[in-house]
Tab-separated table of C-alpha atoms in Angstrom:
chain	number	residue	atom	x	y	z
A	250	TYR	CA	-51.183	11.808	-31.142
A	251	LYS	CA	-49.786	15.289	-31.998
A	252	GLY	CA	-46.052	14.958	-31.332
A	253	LEU	CA	-43.102	14.940	-28.847
A	254	TYR	CA	-41.453	17.805	-27.116
A	255	HIS	CA	-37.970	17.432	-25.658
A	256	HIS	CA	-36.789	19.515	-22.590
A	257	ASP	CA	-33.471	18.687	-21.201
A	258	ASP	CA	-33.686	14.862	-20.368
A	259	GLU	CA	-37.608	14.758	-20.439
A	260	VAL	CA	-39.816	13.949	-23.040
A	261	ILE	CA	-43.354	15.357	-23.200
A	262	ILE	CA	-46.230	13.704	-25.350
A	263	SER	CA	-48.813	15.588	-26.814
A	264	TYR	CA	-52.162	14.134	-27.777
A	265	SER	CA	-55.973	14.814	-27.726
A	266	VAL	CA	-58.971	12.902	-26.325
A	267	GLY	CA	-62.049	14.191	-27.884
A	268	ARG	CA	-61.640	18.094	-27.637
A	269	ALA	CA	-59.454	17.959	-24.766
A	270	ASN	CA	-55.589	18.516	-25.345
A	271	VAL	CA	-53.302	16.427	-23.208
A	272	LEU	CA	-49.603	16.919	-22.445
A	273	GLU	CA	-48.059	13.959	-20.429
A	274	LYS	CA	-44.682	13.040	-19.113
A	275	PHE	CA	-43.244	9.984	-17.582
A	276	ASP	CA	-40.766	9.648	-14.752
A	277	LEU	CA	-39.353	7.139	-12.247
A	278	GLU	CA	-38.478	7.783	-8.561
A	279	TYR	CA	-36.661	5.314	-6.308
A	280	HIS	CA	-37.636	5.033	-2.791
A	281	GLY	CA	-35.417	2.321	-1.126
A	282	LYS	CA	-36.269	-0.952	-2.775
A	283	ASP	CA	-39.348	0.468	-4.304
A	284	THR	CA	-39.544	1.985	-7.879
A	285	VAL	CA	-42.396	4.501	-8.443
A	286	PHE	CA	-43.562	5.124	-12.101
A	287	ILE	CA	-45.006	8.603	-12.244
A	288	ARG	CA	-47.376	10.116	-15.018
A	289	THR	CA	-47.738	13.921	-14.956
A	290	LEU	CA	-50.853	15.054	-17.149
A	291	ASP	CA	-51.935	18.593	-18.090
A	292	VAL	CA	-55.376	18.379	-19.491
A	293	SER	CA	-57.341	21.140	-21.133
A	294	PRO	CA	-61.007	21.664	-20.582
A	295	SER	CA	-63.287	19.079	-22.175
A	296	THR	CA	-66.984	18.717	-23.091
A	297	SER	CA	-67.228	15.369	-21.425
A	298	THR	CA	-65.849	13.507	-18.527
A	299	LEU	CA	-62.503	11.660	-19.398
A	300	LYS	CA	-61.372	8.459	-18.028
A	301	MET	CA	-57.968	6.592	-18.048
A	302	ARG	CA	-57.093	3.149	-16.916
A	303	VAL	CA	-54.286	3.637	-14.504
A	304	ALA	CA	-53.384	0.209	-12.989
A	305	PRO	CA	-54.918	-3.027	-11.930
A	306	VAL	CA	-56.781	-2.819	-8.485
A	307	GLY	CA	-54.379	-3.996	-5.699
A	308	LEU	CA	-51.242	-1.956	-6.992
A	309	LYS	CA	-50.544	1.143	-5.061
A	310	VAL	CA	-51.788	4.308	-6.899
A	311	ALA	CA	-51.921	7.915	-5.683
A	312	LEU	CA	-53.315	11.047	-7.103
A	313	ILE	CA	-51.662	14.297	-6.499
A	314	GLY	CA	-52.959	17.668	-7.764
A	315	GLN	CA	-56.485	18.995	-8.601
A	316	GLY	CA	-59.021	18.275	-11.308
A	317	GLY	CA	-59.361	14.472	-10.999
A	318	SER	CA	-60.311	11.568	-8.904
A	319	LEU	CA	-59.608	7.874	-8.819
A	320	SER	CA	-62.169	4.989	-8.770
A	321	ASN	CA	-62.269	1.173	-9.027
A	322	GLU	CA	-63.912	-0.158	-12.187
A	323	GLU	CA	-63.978	-3.660	-13.421
A	324	GLY	CA	-60.812	-4.629	-11.751
A	325	TYR	CA	-58.866	-1.400	-12.599
A	326	VAL	CA	-58.004	1.931	-10.875
A	327	MET	CA	-59.449	4.521	-13.080
A	328	LEU	CA	-58.619	8.319	-13.335
A	329	ASN	CA	-61.593	10.451	-13.832
A	330	VAL	CA	-61.237	14.085	-15.107
A	331	GLU	CA	-64.630	15.996	-14.931
A	332	LYS	CA	-65.717	17.917	-17.738
A	333	LYS	CA	-65.087	21.585	-17.938
A	334	MET	CA	-66.787	24.296	-19.963
A	335	LEU	CA	-64.926	25.092	-23.128
A	336	ARG	CA	-65.090	28.839	-24.303
A	337	TYR	CA	-65.373	29.531	-27.997
């Protein structure tokens, strides 16, 4: 955990996983009777594949954007972010 950033009514969390830096924000959207929980991630390059447990299998999950993929593992939907080359 590195800290929080405030921008208008949004809060952005800064943390690292291994050598990757992550900025993450949360939001809710309402579609009729459905409430959608949204996580927006900005992940820097990493030396290894990163995985995040998103939700139990059976819940609706969607991935929008590039750089990641979803898989089902041990009863959970997982976000997989492939490793990228780091420059030093």
